[in-house]
PDB file of C-alpha atoms in Angstrom:
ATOM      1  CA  UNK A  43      60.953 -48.509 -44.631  1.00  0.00           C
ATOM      2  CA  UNK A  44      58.804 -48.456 -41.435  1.00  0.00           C
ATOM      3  CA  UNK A  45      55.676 -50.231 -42.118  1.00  0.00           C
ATOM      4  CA  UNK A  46      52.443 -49.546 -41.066  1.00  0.00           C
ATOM      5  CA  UNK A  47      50.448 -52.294 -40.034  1.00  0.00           C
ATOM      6  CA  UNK A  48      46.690 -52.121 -41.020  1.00  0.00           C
ATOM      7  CA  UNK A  49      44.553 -53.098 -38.559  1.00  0.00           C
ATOM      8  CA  UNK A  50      41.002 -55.266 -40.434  1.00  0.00           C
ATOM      9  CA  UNK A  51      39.275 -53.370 -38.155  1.00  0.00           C
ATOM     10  CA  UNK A  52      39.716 -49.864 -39.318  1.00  0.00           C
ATOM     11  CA  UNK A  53      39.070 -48.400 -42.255  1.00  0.00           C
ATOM     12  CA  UNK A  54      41.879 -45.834 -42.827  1.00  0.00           C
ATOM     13  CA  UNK A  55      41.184 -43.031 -45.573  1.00  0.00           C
ATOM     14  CA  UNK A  56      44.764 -41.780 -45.661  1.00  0.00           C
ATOM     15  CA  UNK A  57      47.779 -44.143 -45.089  1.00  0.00           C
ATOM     16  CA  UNK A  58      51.360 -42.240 -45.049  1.00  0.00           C
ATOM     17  CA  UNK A  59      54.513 -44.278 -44.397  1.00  0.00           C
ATOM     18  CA  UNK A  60      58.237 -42.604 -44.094  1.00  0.00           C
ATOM     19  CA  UNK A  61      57.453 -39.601 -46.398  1.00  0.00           C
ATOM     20  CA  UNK A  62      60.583 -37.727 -47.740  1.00  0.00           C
ATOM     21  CA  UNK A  63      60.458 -34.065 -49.068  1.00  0.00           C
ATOM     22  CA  UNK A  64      63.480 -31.558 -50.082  1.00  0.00           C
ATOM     23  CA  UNK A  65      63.693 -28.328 -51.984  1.00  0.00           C
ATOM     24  CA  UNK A  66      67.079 -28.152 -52.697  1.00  0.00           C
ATOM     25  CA  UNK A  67      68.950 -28.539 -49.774  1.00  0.00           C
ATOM     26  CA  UNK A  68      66.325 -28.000 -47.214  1.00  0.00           C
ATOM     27  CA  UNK A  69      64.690 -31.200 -46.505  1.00  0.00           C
ATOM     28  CA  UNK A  70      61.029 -30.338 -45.529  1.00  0.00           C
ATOM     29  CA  UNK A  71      60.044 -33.974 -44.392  1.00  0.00           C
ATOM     30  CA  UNK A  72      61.898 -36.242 -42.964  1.00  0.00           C
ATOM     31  CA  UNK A  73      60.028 -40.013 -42.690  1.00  0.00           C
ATOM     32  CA  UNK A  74      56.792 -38.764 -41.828  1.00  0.00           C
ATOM     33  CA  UNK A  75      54.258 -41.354 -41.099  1.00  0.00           C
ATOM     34  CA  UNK A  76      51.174 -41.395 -40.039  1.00  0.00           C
ATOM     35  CA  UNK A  77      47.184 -42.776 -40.524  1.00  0.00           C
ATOM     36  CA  UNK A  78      43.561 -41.253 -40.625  1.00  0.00           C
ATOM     37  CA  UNK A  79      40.634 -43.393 -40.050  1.00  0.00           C
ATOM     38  CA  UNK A  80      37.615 -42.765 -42.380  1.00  0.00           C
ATOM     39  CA  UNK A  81      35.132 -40.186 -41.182  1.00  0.00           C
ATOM     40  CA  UNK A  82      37.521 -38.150 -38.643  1.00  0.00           C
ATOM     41  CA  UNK A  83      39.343 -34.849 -39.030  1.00  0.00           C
ATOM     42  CA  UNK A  84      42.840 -35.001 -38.732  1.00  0.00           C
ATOM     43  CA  UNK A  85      44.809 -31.311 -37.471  1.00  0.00           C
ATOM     44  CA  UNK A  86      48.425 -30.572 -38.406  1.00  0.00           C
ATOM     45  CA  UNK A  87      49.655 -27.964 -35.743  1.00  0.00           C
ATOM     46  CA  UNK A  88      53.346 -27.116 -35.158  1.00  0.00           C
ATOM     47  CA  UNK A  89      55.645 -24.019 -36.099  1.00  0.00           C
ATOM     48  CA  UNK A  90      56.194 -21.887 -38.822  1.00  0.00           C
ATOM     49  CA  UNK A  91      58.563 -23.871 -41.851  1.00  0.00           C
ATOM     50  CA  UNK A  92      57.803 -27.104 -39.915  1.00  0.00           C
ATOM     51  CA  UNK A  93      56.721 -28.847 -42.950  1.00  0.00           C
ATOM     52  CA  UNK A  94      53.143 -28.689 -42.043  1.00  0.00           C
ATOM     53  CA  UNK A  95      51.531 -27.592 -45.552  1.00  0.00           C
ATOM     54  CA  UNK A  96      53.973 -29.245 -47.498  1.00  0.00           C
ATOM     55  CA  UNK A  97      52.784 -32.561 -45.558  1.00  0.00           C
ATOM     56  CA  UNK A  98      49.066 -31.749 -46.482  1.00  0.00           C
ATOM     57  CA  UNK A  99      50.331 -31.118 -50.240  1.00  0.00           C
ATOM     58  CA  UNK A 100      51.868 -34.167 -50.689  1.00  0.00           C
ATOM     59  CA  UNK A 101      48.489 -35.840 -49.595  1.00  0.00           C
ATOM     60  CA  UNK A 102      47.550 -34.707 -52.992  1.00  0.00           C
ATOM     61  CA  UNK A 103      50.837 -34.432 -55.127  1.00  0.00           C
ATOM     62  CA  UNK A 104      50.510 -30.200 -55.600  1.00  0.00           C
ATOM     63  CA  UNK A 105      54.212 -30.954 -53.789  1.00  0.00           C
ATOM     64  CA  UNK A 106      55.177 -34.465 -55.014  1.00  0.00           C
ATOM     65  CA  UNK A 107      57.297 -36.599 -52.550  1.00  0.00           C
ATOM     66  CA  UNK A 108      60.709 -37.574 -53.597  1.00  0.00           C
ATOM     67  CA  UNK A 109      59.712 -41.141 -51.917  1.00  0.00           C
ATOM     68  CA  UNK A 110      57.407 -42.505 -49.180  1.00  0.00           C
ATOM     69  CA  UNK A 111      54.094 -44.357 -49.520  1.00  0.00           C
ATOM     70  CA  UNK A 112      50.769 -42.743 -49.699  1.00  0.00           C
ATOM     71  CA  UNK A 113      47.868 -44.129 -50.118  1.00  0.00           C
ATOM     72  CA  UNK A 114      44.414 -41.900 -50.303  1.00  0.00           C
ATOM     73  CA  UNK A 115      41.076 -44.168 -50.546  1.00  0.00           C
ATOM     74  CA  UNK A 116      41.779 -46.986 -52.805  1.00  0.00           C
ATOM     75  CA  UNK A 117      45.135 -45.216 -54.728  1.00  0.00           C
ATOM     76  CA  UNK A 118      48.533 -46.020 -52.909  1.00  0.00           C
ATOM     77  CA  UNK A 119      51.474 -44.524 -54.915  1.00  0.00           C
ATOM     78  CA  UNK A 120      55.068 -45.163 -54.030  1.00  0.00           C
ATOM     79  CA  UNK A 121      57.130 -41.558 -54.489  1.00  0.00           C
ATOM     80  CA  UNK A 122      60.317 -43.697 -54.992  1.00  0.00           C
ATOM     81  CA  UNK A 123      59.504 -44.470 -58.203  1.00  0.00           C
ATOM     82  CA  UNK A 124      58.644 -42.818 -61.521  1.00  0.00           C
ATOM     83  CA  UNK A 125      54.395 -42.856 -61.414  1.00  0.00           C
ATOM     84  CA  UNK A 126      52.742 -42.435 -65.032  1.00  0.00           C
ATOM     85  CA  UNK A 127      50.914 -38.929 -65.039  1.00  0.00           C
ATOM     86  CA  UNK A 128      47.151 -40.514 -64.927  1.00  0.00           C
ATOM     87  CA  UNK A 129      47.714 -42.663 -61.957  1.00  0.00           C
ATOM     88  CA  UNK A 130      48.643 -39.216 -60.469  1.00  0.00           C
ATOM     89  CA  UNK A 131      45.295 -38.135 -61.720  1.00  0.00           C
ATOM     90  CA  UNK A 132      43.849 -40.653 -60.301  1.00  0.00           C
ATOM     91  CA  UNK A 133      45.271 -40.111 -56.724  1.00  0.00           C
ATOM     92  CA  UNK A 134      44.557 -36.177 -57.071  1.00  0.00           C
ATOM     93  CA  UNK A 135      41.127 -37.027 -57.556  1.00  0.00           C
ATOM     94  CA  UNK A 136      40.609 -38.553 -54.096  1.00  0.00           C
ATOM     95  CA  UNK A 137      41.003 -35.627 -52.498  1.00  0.00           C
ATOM     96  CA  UNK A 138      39.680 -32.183 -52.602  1.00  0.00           C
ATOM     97  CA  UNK A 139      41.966 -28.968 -51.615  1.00  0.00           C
ATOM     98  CA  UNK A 140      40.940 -25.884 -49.806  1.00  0.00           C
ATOM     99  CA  UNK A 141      43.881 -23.127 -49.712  1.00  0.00           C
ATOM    100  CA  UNK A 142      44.779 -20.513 -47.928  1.00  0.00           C
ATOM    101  CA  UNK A 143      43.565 -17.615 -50.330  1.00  0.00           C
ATOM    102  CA  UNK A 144      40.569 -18.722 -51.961  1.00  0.00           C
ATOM    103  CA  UNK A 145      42.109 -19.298 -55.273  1.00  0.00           C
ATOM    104  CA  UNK A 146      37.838 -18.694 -56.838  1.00  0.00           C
ATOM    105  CA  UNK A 147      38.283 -17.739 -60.724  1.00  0.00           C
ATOM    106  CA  UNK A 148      37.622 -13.734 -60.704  1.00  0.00           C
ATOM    107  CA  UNK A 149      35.856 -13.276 -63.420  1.00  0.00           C
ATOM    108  CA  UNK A 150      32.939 -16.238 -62.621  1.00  0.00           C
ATOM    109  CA  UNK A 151      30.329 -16.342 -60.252  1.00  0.00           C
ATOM    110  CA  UNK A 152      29.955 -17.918 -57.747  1.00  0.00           C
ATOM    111  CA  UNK A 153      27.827 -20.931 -58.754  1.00  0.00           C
ATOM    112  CA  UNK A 154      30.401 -20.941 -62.116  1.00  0.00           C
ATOM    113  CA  UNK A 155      33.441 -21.395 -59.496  1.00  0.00           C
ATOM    114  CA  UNK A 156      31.941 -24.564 -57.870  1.00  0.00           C
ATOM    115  CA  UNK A 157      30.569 -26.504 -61.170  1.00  0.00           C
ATOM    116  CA  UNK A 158      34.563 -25.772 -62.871  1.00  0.00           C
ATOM    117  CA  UNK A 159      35.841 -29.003 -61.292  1.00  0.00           C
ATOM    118  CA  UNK A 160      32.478 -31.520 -61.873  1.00  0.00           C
ATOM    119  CA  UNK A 161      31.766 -30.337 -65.628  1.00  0.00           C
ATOM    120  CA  UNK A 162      35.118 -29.583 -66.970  1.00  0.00           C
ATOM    121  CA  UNK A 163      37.242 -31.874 -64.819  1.00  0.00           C
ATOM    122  CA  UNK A 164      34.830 -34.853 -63.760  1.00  0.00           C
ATOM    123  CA  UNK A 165      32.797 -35.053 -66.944  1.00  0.00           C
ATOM    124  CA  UNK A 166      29.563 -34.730 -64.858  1.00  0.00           C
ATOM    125  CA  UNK A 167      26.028 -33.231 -66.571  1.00  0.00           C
ATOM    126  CA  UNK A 168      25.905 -29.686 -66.140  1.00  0.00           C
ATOM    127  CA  UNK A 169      22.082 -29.935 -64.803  1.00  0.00           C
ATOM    128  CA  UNK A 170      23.230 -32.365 -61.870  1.00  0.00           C
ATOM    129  CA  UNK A 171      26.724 -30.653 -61.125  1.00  0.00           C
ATOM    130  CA  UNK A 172      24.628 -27.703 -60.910  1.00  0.00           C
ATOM    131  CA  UNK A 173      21.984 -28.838 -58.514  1.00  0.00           C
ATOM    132  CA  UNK A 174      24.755 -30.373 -56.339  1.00  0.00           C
ATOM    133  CA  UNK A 175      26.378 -27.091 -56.103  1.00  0.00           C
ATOM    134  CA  UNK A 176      23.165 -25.309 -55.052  1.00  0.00           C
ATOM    135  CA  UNK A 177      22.648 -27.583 -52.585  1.00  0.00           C
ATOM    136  CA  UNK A 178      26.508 -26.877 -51.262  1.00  0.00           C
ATOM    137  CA  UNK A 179      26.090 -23.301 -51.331  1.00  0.00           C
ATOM    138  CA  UNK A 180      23.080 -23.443 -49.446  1.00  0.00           C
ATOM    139  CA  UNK A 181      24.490 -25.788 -46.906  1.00  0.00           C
ATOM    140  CA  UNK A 182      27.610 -23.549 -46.466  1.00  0.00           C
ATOM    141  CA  UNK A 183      24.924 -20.370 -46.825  1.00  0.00           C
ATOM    142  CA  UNK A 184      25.820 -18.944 -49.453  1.00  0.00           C
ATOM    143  CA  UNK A 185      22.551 -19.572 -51.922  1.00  0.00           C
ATOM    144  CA  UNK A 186      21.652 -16.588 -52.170  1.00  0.00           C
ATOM    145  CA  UNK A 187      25.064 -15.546 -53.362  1.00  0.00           C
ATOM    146  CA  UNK A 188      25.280 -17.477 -56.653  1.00  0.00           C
ATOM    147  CA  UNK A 189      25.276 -14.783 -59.030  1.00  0.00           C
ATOM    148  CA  UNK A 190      27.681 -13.077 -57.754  1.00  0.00           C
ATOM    149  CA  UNK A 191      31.459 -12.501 -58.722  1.00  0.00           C
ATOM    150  CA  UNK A 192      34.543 -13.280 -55.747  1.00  0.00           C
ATOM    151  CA  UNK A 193      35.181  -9.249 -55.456  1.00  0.00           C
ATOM    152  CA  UNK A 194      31.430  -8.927 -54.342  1.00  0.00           C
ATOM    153  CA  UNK A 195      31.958 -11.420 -51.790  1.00  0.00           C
ATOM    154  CA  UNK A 196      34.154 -11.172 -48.055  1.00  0.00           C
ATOM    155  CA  UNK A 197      36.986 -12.847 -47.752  1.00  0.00           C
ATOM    156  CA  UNK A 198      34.946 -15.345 -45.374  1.00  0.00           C
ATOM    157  CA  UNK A 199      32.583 -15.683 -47.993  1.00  0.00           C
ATOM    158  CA  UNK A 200      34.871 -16.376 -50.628  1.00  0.00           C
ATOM    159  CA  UNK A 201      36.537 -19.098 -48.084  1.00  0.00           C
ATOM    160  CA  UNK A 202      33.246 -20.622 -47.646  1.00  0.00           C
ATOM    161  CA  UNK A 203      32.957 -20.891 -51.615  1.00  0.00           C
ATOM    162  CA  UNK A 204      36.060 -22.618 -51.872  1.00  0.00           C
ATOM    163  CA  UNK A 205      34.803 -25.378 -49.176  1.00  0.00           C
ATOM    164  CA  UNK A 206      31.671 -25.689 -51.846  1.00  0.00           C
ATOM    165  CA  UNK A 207      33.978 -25.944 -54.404  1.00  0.00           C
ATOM    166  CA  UNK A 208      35.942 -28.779 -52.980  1.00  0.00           C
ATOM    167  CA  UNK A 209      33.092 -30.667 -51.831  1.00  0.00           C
ATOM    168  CA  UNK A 210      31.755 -30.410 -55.306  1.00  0.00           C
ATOM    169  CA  UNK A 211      34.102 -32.551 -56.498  1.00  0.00           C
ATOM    170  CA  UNK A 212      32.380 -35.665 -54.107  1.00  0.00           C
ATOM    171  CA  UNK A 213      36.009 -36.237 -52.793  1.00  0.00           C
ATOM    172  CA  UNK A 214      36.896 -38.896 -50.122  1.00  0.00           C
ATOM    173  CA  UNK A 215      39.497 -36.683 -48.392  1.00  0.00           C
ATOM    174  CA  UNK A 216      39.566 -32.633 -47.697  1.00  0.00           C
ATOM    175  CA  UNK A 217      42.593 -30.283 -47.101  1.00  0.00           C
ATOM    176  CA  UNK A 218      42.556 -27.271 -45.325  1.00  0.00           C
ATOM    177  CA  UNK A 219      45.799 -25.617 -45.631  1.00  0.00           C
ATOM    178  CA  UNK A 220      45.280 -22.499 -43.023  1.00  0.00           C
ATOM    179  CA  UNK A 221      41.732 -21.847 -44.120  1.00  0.00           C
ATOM    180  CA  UNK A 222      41.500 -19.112 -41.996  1.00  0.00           C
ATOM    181  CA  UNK A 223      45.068 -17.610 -42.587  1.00  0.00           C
ATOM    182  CA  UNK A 224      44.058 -14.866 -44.670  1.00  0.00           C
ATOM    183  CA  UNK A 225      40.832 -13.563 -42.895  1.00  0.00           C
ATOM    184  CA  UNK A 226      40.343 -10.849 -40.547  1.00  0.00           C
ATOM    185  CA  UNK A 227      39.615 -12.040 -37.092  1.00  0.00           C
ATOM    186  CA  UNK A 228      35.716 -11.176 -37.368  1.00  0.00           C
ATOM    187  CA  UNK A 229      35.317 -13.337 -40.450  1.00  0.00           C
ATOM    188  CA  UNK A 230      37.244 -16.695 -39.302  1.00  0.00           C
ATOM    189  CA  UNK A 231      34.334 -17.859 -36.720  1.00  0.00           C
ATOM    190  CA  UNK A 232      32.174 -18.241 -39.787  1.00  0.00           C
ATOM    191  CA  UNK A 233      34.733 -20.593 -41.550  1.00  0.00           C
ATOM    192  CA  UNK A 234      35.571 -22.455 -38.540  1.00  0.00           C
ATOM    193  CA  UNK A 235      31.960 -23.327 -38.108  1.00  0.00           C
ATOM    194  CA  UNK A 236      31.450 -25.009 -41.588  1.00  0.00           C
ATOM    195  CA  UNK A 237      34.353 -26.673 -41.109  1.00  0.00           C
ATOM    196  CA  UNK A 238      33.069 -28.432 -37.706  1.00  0.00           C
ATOM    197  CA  UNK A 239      30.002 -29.098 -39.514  1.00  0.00           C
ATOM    198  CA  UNK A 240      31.574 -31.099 -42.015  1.00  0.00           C
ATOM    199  CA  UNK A 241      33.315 -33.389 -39.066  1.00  0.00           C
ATOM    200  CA  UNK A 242      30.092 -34.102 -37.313  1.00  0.00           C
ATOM    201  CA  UNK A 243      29.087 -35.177 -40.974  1.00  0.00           C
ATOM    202  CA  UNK A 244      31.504 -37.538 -41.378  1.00  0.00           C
ATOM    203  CA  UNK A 245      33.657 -36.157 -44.100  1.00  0.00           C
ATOM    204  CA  UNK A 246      36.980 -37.191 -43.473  1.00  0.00           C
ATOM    205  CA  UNK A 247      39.230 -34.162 -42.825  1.00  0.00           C
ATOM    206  CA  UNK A 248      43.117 -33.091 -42.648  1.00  0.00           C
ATOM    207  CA  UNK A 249      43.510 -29.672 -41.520  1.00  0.00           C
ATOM    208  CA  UNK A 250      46.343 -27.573 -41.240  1.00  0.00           C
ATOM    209  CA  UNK A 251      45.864 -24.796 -38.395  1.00  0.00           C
ATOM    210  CA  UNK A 252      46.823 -22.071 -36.319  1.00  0.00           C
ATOM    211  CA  UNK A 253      43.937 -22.405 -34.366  1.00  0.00           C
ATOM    212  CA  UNK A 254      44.713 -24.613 -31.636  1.00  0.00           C
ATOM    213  CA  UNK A 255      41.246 -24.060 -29.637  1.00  0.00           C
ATOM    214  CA  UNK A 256      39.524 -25.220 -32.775  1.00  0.00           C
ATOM    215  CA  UNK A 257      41.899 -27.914 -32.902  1.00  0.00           C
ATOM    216  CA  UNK A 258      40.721 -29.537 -29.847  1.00  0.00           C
ATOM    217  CA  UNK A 259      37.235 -29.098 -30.817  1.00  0.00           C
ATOM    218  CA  UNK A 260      37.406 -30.380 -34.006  1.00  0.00           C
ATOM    219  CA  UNK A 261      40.068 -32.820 -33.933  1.00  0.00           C
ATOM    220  CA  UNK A 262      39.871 -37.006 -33.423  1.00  0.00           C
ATOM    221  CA  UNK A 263      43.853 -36.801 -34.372  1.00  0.00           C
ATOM    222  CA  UNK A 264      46.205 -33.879 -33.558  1.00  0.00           C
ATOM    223  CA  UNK A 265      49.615 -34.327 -35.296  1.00  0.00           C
ATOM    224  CA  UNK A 266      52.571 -31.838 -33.925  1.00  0.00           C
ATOM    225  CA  UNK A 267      55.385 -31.403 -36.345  1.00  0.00           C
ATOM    226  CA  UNK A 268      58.869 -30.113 -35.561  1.00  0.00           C
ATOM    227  CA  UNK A 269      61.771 -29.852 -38.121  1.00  0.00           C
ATOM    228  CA  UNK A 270      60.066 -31.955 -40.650  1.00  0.00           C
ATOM    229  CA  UNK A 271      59.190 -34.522 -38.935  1.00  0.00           C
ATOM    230  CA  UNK A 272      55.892 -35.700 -36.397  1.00  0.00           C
ATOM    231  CA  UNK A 273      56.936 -34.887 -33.578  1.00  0.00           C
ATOM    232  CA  UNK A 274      54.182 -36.239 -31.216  1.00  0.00           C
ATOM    233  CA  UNK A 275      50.255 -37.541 -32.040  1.00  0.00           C
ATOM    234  CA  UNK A 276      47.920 -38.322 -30.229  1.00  0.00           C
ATOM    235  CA  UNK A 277      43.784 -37.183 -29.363  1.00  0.00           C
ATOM    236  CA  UNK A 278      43.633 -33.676 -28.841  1.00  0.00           C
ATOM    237  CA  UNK A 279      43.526 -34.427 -24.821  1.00  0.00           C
ATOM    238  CA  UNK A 280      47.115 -36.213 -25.533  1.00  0.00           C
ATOM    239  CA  UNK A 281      48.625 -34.090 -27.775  1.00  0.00           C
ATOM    240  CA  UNK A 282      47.029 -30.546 -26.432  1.00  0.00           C
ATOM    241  CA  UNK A 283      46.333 -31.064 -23.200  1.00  0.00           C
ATOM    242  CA  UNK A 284      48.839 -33.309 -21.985  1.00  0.00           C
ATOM    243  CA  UNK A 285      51.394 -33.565 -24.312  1.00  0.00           C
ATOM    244  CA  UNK A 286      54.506 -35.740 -24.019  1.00  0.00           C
ATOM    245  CA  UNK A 287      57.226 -33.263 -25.629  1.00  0.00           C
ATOM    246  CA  UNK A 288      58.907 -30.693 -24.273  1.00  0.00           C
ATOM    247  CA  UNK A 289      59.136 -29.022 -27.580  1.00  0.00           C
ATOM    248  CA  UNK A 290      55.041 -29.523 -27.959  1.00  0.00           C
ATOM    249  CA  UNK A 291      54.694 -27.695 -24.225  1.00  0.00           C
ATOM    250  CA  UNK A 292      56.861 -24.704 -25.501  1.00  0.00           C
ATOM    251  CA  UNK A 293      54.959 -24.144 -28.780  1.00  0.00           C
ATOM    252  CA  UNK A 294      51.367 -24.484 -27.025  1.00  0.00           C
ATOM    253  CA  UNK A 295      52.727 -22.664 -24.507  1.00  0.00           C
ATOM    254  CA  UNK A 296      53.784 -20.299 -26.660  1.00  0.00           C
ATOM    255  CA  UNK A 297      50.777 -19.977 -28.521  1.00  0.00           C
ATOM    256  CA  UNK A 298      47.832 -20.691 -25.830  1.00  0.00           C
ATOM    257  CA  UNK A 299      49.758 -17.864 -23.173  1.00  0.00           C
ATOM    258  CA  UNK A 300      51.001 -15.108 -25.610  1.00  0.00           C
ATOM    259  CA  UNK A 301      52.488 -12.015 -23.514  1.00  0.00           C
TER     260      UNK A 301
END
């Protein structure tokens, strides 16, 4: 295994070292390692079936890894071995997950959707989980929204609840997995711009994205993946700009010049 030496210095949130993941045959990552400092956000850009969400999963065991090292905050689990189902619980609850299609419970309102995970998952008073959440929706601005049910909602609206709903949870790491995937172009400015918020904040963020001008806006650490595996990283004026790989130049390329 390819360690990772820590530097005293830094205080890294996320610590990944020579991840492995298959489905079947097809081996999705291939000794993927990689850090994030506390407080930065963290993109994931690279083709389609390049492993990109299936990295971000594993950050939270939805996809476990069949071995690697990851360590999230103060939980480090090692995928080679068998892991007893509360210290997965334990890791899971580092982290807070924002997918692709809003995943909000249908028939609960909006205020109901964020407070699920604090009261029913986290224990937490339902007065204070619900004060917290209020103060989410209003800082994602949505307050005035609370009552209402997912259907009544856009689908940038209903994003923007899921971000609540994540944050709710007080977690020391959030995952975008395409947050803006599913939205028509109008509504994914409106997304974008929470998410930007919550970097100048200081919440530490891993984002997988499409959106490779918000990438070098919102980015401290761009990671390229390829085939499985990271491909080139860098800051987004290494990676981006001037990047290293011919196979990063033909995907930007690709992407940033479209015919």
């Amino acid at each position: 295994m390819t360690s990772l030496s820590t530097s005293k210095d830094i205080d890294y949130r996320v610590t990944a070292e020579n991840v492995e993941k298959a489905f079947g045959d097809n081996k999705v990552l291939r000794g993927v390692s990689f850090r994030v400092q506390s407080g930065t956000a963290t993109t994931i850009i690279g083709p389609s079936g390049s492993g990109k969400t299936t990295l971000l999963r594993t950050l939270n065991a939805l996809d476990r890894a069949d071995s690697g090292v990851i360590r999230v905050d103060d939980v480090e689990i090692d995928f080679s071995t068998p892991t007893p189902k509360p210290e997965i619980r334990r890791f899971q609850s580092r982290s807070g997950f924002v997918f692709q299609s809003h995943n909000l419970f249908p028939h609960r309102t909006v205020l109901e959707n964020v407070i699920e995970g604090p009261v029913m998952v986290q224990k937490r008073p339902r007065d204070e989980a619900v004060a917290d959440a209020l103060a989410l929706l209003d800082q994602v601005g949505l307050a005035e929204k609370k009552d209402q049910y997912p259907f009544q909602l856009s689908g940038g609206q209903q994003q923007r609840v899921g971000i609540a709903r994540a944050l709710a949870l007080k977690p020391k790491l959030v995952l975008f997995d395409e947050p803006t995937s599913a939205l028509d172009p109008e509504l994914v400015g409106e997304v974008l711009s929470v998410i930007k918020d919550l970097a100048v904040e200081g919440w530490t963020l891993v984002i997988v994205t499409h959106e490779i001008q918000f990438a070098r806006q919102v980015s401290n650490q761009v990671l390229f993946t390829d085939q499985g595996v990271i491909l080139e990283q860098g800051t987004p004026a290494e990676v981006i700009e001037n990047p290293k790989e011919e196979r990063t130049r033909q995907f930007l390329d690709r992407i940033l010049n479209p015919l």
